Short mmCIF file of C-alpha atoms in Angstrom, two decimals:
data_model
loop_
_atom_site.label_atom_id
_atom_site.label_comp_id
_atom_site.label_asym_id
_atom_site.label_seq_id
_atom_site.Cartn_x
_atom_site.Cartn_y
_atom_site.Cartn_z
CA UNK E 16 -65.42 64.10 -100.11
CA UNK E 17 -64.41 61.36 -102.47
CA UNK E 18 -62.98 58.26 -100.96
CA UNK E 19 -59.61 57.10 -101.52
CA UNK E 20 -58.57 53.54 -101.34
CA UNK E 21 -55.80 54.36 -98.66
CA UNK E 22 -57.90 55.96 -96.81
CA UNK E 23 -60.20 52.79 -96.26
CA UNK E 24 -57.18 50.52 -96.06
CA UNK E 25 -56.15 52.29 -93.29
CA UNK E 26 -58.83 51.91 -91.43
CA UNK E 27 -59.40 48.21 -91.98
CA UNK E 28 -55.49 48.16 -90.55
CA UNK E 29 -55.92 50.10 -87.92
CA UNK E 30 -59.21 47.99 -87.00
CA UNK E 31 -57.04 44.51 -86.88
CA UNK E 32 -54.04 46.15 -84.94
CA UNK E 33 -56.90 47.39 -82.15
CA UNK E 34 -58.93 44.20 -82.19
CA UNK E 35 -56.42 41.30 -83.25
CA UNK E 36 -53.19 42.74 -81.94
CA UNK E 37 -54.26 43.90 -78.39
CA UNK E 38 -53.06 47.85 -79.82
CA UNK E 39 -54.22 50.68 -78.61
CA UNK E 40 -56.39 52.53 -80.33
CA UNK E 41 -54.83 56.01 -79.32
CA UNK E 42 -51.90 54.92 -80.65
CA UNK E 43 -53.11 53.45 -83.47
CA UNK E 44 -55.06 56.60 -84.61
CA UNK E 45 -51.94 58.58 -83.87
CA UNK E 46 -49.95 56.29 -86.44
CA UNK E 47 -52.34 56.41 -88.97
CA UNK E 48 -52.52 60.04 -89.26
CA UNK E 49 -49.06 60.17 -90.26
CA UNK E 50 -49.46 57.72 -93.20
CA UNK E 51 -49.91 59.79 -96.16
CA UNK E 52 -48.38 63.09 -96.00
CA UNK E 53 -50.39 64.49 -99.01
CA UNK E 54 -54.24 63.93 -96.62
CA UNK E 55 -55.63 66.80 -95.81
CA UNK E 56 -57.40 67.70 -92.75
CA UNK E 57 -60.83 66.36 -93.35
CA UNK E 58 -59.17 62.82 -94.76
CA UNK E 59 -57.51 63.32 -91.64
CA UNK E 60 -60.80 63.46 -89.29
CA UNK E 61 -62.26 60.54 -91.14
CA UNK E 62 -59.85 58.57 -90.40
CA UNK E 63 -59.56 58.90 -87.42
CA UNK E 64 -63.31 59.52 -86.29
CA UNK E 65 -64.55 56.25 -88.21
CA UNK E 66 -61.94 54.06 -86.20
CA UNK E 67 -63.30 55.63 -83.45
CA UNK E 68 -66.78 54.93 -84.08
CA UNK E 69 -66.44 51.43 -85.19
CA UNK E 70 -64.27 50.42 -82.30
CA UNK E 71 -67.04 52.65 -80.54
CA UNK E 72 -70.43 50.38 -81.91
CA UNK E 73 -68.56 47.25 -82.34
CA UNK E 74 -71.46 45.71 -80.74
CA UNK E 75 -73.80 46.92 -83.72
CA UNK E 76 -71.60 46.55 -86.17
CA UNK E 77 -72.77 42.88 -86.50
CA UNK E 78 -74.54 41.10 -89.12
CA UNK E 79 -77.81 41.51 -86.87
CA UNK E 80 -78.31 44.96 -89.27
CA UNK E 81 -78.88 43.06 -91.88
CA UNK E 82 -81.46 40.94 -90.43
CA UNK E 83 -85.24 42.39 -90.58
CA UNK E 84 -87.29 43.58 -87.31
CA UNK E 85 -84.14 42.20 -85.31
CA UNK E 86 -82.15 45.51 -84.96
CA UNK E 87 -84.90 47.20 -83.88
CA UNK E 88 -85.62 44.68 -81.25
CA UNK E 89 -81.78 44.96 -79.77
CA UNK E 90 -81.62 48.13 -80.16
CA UNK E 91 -83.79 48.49 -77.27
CA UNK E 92 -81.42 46.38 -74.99
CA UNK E 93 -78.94 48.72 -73.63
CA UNK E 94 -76.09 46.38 -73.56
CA UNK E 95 -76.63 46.29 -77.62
CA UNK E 96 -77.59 49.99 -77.78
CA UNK E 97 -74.73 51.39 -76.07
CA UNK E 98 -72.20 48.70 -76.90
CA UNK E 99 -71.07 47.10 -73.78
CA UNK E 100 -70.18 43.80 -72.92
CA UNK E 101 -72.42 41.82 -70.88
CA UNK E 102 -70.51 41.70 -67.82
CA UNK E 103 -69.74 45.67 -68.02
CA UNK E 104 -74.04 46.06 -68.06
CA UNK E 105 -74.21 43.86 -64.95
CA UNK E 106 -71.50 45.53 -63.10
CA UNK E 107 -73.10 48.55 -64.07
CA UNK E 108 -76.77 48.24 -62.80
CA UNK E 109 -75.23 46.30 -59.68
CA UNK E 110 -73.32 49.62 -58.54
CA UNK E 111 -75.47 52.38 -59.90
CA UNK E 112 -78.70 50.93 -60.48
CA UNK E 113 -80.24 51.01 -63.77
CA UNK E 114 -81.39 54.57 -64.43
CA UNK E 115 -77.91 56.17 -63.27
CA UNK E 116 -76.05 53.53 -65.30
CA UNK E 117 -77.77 54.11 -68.64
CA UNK E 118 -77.35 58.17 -68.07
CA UNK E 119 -73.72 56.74 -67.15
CA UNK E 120 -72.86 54.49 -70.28
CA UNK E 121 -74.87 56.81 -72.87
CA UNK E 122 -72.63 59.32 -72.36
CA UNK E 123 -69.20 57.73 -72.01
CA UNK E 124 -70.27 56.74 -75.67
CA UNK E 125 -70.91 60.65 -77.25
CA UNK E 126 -67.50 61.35 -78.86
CA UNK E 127 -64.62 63.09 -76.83
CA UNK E 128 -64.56 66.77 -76.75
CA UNK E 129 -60.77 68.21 -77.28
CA UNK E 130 -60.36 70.27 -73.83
CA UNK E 131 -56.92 72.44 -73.04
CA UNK E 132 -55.68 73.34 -69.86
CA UNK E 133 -54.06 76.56 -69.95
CA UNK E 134 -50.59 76.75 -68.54
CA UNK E 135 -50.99 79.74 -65.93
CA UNK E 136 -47.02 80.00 -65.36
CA UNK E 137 -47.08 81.38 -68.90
CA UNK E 138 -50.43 82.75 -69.88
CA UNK E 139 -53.66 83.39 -69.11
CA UNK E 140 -57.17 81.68 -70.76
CA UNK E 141 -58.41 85.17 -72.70
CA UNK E 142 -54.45 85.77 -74.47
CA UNK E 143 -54.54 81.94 -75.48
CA UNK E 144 -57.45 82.18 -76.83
CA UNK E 145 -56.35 85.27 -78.80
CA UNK E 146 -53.55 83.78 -80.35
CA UNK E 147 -54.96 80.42 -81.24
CA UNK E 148 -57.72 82.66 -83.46
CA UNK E 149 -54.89 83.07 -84.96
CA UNK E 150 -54.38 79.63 -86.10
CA UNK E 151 -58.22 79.17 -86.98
CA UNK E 152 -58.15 77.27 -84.21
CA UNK E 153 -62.04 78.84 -81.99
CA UNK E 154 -62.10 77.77 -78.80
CA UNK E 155 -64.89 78.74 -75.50
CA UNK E 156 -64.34 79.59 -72.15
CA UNK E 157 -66.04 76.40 -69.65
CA UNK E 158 -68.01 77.97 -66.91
CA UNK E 159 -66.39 76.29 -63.56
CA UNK E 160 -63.17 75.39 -64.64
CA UNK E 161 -61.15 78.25 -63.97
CA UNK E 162 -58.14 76.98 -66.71
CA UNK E 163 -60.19 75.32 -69.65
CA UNK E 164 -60.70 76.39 -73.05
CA UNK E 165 -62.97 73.70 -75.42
CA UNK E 166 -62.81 73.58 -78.84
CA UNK E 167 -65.53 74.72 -81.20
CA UNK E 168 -64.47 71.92 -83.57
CA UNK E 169 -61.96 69.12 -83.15
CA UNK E 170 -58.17 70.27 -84.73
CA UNK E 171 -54.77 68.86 -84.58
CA UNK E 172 -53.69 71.45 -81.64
CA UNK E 173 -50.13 69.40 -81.49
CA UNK E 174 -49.20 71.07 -84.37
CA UNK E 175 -49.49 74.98 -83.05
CA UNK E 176 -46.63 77.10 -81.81
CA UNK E 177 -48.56 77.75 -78.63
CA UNK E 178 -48.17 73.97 -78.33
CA UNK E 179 -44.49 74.10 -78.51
CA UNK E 180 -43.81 77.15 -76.42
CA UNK E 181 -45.57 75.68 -73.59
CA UNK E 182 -48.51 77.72 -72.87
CA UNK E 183 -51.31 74.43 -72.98
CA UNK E 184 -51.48 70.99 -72.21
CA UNK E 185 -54.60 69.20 -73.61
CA UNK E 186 -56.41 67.75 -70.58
CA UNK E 187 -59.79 66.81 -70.02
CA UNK E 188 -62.04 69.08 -67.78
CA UNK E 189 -63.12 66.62 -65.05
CA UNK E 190 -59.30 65.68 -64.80
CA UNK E 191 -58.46 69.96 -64.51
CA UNK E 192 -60.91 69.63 -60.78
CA UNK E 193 -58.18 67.13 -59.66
CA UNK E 194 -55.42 69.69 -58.59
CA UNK E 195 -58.59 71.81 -57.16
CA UNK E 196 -58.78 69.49 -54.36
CA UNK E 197 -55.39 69.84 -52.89
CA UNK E 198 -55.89 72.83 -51.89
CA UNK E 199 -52.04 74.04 -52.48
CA UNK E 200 -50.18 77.00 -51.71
CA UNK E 201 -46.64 78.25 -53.43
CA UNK E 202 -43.81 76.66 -51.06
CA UNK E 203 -45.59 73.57 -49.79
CA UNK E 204 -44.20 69.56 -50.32
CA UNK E 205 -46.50 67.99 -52.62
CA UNK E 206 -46.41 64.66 -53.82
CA UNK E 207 -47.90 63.13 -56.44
CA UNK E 208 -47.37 59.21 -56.07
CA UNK E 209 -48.93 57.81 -59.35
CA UNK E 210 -47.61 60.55 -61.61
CA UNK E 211 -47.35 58.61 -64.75
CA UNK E 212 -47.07 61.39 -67.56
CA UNK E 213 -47.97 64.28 -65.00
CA UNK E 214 -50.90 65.95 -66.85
CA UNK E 215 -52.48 66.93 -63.10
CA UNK E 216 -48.75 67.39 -62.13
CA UNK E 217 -48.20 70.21 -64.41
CA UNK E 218 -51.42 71.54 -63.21
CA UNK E 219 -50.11 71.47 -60.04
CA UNK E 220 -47.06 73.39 -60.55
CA UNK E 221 -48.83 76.31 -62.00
CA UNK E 222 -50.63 76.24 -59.02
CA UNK E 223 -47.79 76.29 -56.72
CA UNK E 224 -46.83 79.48 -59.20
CA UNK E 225 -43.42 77.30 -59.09
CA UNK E 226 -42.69 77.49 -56.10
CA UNK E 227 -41.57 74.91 -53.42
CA UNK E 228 -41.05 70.95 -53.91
CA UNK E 229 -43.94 69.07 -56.08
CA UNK E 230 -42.60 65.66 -55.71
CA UNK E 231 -43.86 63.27 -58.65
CA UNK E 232 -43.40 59.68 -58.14
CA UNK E 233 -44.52 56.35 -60.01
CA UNK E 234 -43.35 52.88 -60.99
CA UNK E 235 -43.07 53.67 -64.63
CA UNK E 236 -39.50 55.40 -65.13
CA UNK E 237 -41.18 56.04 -69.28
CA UNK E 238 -44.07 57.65 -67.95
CA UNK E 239 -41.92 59.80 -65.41
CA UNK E 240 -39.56 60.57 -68.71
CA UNK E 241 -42.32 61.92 -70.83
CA UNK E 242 -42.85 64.16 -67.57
CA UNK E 243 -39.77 65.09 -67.80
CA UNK E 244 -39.90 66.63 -71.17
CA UNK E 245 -43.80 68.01 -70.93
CA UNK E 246 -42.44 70.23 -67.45
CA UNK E 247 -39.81 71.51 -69.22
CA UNK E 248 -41.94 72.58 -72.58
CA UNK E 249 -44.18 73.59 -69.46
CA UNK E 250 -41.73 76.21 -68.09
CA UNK E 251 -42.29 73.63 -64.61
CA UNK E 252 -38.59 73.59 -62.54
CA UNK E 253 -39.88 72.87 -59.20
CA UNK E 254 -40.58 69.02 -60.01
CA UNK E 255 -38.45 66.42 -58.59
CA UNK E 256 -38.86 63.07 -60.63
CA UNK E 257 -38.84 60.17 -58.14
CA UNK E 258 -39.21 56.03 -59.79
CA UNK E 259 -40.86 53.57 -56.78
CA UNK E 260 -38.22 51.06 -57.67
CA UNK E 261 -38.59 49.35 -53.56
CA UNK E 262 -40.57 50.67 -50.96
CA UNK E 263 -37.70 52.68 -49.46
CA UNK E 264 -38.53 55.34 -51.47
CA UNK E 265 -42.27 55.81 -49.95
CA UNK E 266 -40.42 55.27 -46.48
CA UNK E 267 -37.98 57.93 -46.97
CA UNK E 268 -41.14 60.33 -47.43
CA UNK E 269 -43.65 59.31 -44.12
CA UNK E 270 -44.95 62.29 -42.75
CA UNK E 271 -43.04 64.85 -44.87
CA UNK E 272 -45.67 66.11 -46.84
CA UNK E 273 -48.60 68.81 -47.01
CA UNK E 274 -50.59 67.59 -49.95
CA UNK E 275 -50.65 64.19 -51.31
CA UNK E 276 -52.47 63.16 -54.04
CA UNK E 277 -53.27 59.29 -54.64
CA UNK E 278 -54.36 59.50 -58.65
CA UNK E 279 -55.11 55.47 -58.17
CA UNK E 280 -55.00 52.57 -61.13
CA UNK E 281 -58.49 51.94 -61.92
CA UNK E 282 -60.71 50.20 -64.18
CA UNK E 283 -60.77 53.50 -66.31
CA UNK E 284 -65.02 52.92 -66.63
CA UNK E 285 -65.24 56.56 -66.51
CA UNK E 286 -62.90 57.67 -69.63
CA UNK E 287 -64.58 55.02 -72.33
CA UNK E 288 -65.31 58.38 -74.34
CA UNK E 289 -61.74 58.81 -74.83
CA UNK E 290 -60.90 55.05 -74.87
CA UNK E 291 -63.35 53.06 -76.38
CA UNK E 292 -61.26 49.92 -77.01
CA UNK E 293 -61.10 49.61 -73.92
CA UNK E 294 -64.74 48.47 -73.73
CA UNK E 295 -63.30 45.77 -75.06
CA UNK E 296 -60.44 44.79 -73.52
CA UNK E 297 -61.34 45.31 -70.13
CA UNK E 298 -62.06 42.13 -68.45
CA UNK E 299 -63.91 41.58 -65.33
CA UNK E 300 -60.84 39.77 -62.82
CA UNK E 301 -58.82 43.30 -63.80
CA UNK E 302 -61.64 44.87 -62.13
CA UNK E 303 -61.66 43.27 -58.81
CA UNK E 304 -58.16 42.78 -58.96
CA UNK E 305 -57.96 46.53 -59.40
CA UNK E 306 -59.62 47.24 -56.31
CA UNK E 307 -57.06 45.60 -53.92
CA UNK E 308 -53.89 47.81 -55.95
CA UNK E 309 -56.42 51.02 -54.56
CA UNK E 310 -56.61 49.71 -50.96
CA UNK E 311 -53.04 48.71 -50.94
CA UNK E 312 -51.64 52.17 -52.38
CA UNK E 313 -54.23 53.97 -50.06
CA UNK E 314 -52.55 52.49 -47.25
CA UNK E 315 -49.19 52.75 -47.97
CA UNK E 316 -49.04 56.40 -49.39
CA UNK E 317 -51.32 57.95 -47.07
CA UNK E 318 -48.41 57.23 -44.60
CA UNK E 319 -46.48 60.43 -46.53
CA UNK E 320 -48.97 62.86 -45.33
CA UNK E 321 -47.69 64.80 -42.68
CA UNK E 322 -50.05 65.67 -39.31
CA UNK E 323 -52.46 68.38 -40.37
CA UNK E 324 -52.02 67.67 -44.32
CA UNK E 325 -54.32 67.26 -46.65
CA UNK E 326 -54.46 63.97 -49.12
CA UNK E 327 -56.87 63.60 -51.94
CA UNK E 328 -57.54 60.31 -53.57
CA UNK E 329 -59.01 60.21 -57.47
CA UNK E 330 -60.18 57.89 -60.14
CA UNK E 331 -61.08 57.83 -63.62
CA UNK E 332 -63.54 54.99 -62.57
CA UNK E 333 -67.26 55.73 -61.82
CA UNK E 334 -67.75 52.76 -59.70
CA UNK E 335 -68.62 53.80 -56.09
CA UNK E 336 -66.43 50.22 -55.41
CA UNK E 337 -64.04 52.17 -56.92
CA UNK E 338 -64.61 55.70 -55.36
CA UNK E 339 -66.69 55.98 -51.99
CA UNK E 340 -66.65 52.43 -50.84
CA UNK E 341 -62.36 52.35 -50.88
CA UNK E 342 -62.61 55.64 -48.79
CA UNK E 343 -64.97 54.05 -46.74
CA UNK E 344 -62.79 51.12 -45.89
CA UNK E 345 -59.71 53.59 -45.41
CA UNK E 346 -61.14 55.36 -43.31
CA UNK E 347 -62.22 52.55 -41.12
CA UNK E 348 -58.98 50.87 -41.22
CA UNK E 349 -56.53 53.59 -40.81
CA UNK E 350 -56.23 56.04 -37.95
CA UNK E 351 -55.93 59.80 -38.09
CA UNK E 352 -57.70 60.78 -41.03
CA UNK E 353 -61.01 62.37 -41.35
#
């Protein structure tokens, strides 16, 4: 393809609003797709692929190419190899030891795969993937996850009716085991206490075929909003949208529910595929500071689950610190649960 001035422009934009301005790069990428309405789809992917791929290597993007023999000497170091800052390397090798840590960071940096979630309430995985051949649009069933369809190549699925009637959310596989866990039936009380813009709620609901009260609760009344509007494209009406404005509201619920599920803030180390900027903008007191917001909302949410209920705890994190170690310390610090 021939290269177009505004295409390059673009990028370079888009590359000082990510790494001067503190943007994010999602959001970035989603702006500067809609800059020229004459681009074509594969103008499209390169813009948006090479911001992700320079934000990506930023690391190896520096003059050090230039310089003879040297390349190939860091190249070997992983922290130049696969990008990383040097603190994100040590935290790395601390936690998971050096073998499971370069498996770890070499693939958070292979490039995103687009992954749909199938909304059950209104269709099922084989007439989805019927009517999106349709739209060119060739997608493959994913042994073990029950709702998935992957695409064959990377397309603008925003943009499809099936979008807009409801019948898919895009959501990435590991994220579609979430729900899994809960282990819920139609007419239970489910809460989900860090809901932000419900992608594992929604998942939920189709679960719960609709039925009974899926409770979805977080401190962002934006993130809940966007909920608001996804359920309803969703065909979802058994959600009740709930803002933790004081801590009356978690009060109000102790011991009401079946199923709770604690989707925690994290450091977000195990989604650097999908946000690579955040490689770079992650610092290491967020980290650790990180880890006491887990404990805390452990601790105070687990207090909704009623006797004999069921709560489930996830991160997008791989740190055990993170994972096994705050279940650990629950567990050990709060009665009743097993």
């Amino acid at each position: 393809m021939r290269l177009h001035r505004n295409l390059c422009f673009t990028v370079i934009d888009s590359l000082m609003a990510i790494f001067n301005e503190g943007a994010y790069a999602d959001k970035v990428v989603a702006l500067a797709l809609k800059k020229d309405k004459r681009w074509g789809s594969k103008d499209r992917k390169f813009v948006a692929e090479t911001i992700y791929e320079i934000v990506r290597w930023k690391r190896l993007n520096t003059p050090v190419r230039r310089i003879k023999g040297k390349f190939d000497e860091l190249s070997k170091i992983r922290k130049f190899k696969e990008s990383i800052p040097d603190w994100m390397d040590e935290i790395g090798v601390e936690e998971l030891g050096e073998k499971k840590w370069s498996q770890e960071i070499a693939a958070q940096n292979k490039q995103a795969e687009v992954i749909l979630r199938v909304n059950t309430l209104k269709t099922t995985k084989e007439k989805l993937r019927a009517i999106l051949i349709d739209d060119n649009i060739e997608t493959e069933f994913l042994k073990d996850y029950p709702d998935a369809l992957i695409l064959k190549e990377r397309a603008n699925v925003f943009l499809t009716q099936a979008f807009k009637d409801g019948l898919f959310e895009v959501q990435d596989a590991s994220s579609q085991l979430v729900a899994y866990y809960l282990d819920v039936e139609p007419g239970m009380r489910v809460v989900d206490t860090c809901a932000g813009a419900g992608g594992k709620t929604l998942h939920l609901a189709s679960l719960m075929k609709n039925k009974g009260q899926l409770i979805a609760m977080d401190i962002y009344e934006s993130k809940l909003k966007q909920l608001k509007t996804r359920a309803k494209r969703n065909g979802v009406h058994n959600v009740e949208f709930r803002v933790i404005d004081s801590t009356k509201v978690i009060k109000k619920l102790h011991e009401k529910a079946d199923r709770v599920l604690i989707d925690a803030p994290c450091s977000g180390l195990g989604v650097l595929k999908r946000n690579p900027d955040s490689k770079w903008k992650l610092k290491p007191e967020f980290v650790e500071n990180i880890k006491k917001t887990q404990a805390e909302v452990l601790e105070n949410y687990s207090k909704i689950v009623k006797p004999g209920g069921k709560l489930v705890y996830a991160t997008c994190s791989v740190l055990p610190s993170e994972n096994q170690e705050q279940i650990k310390h629950f567990l050990n610090s709060v009665h009743g649960f097993t």
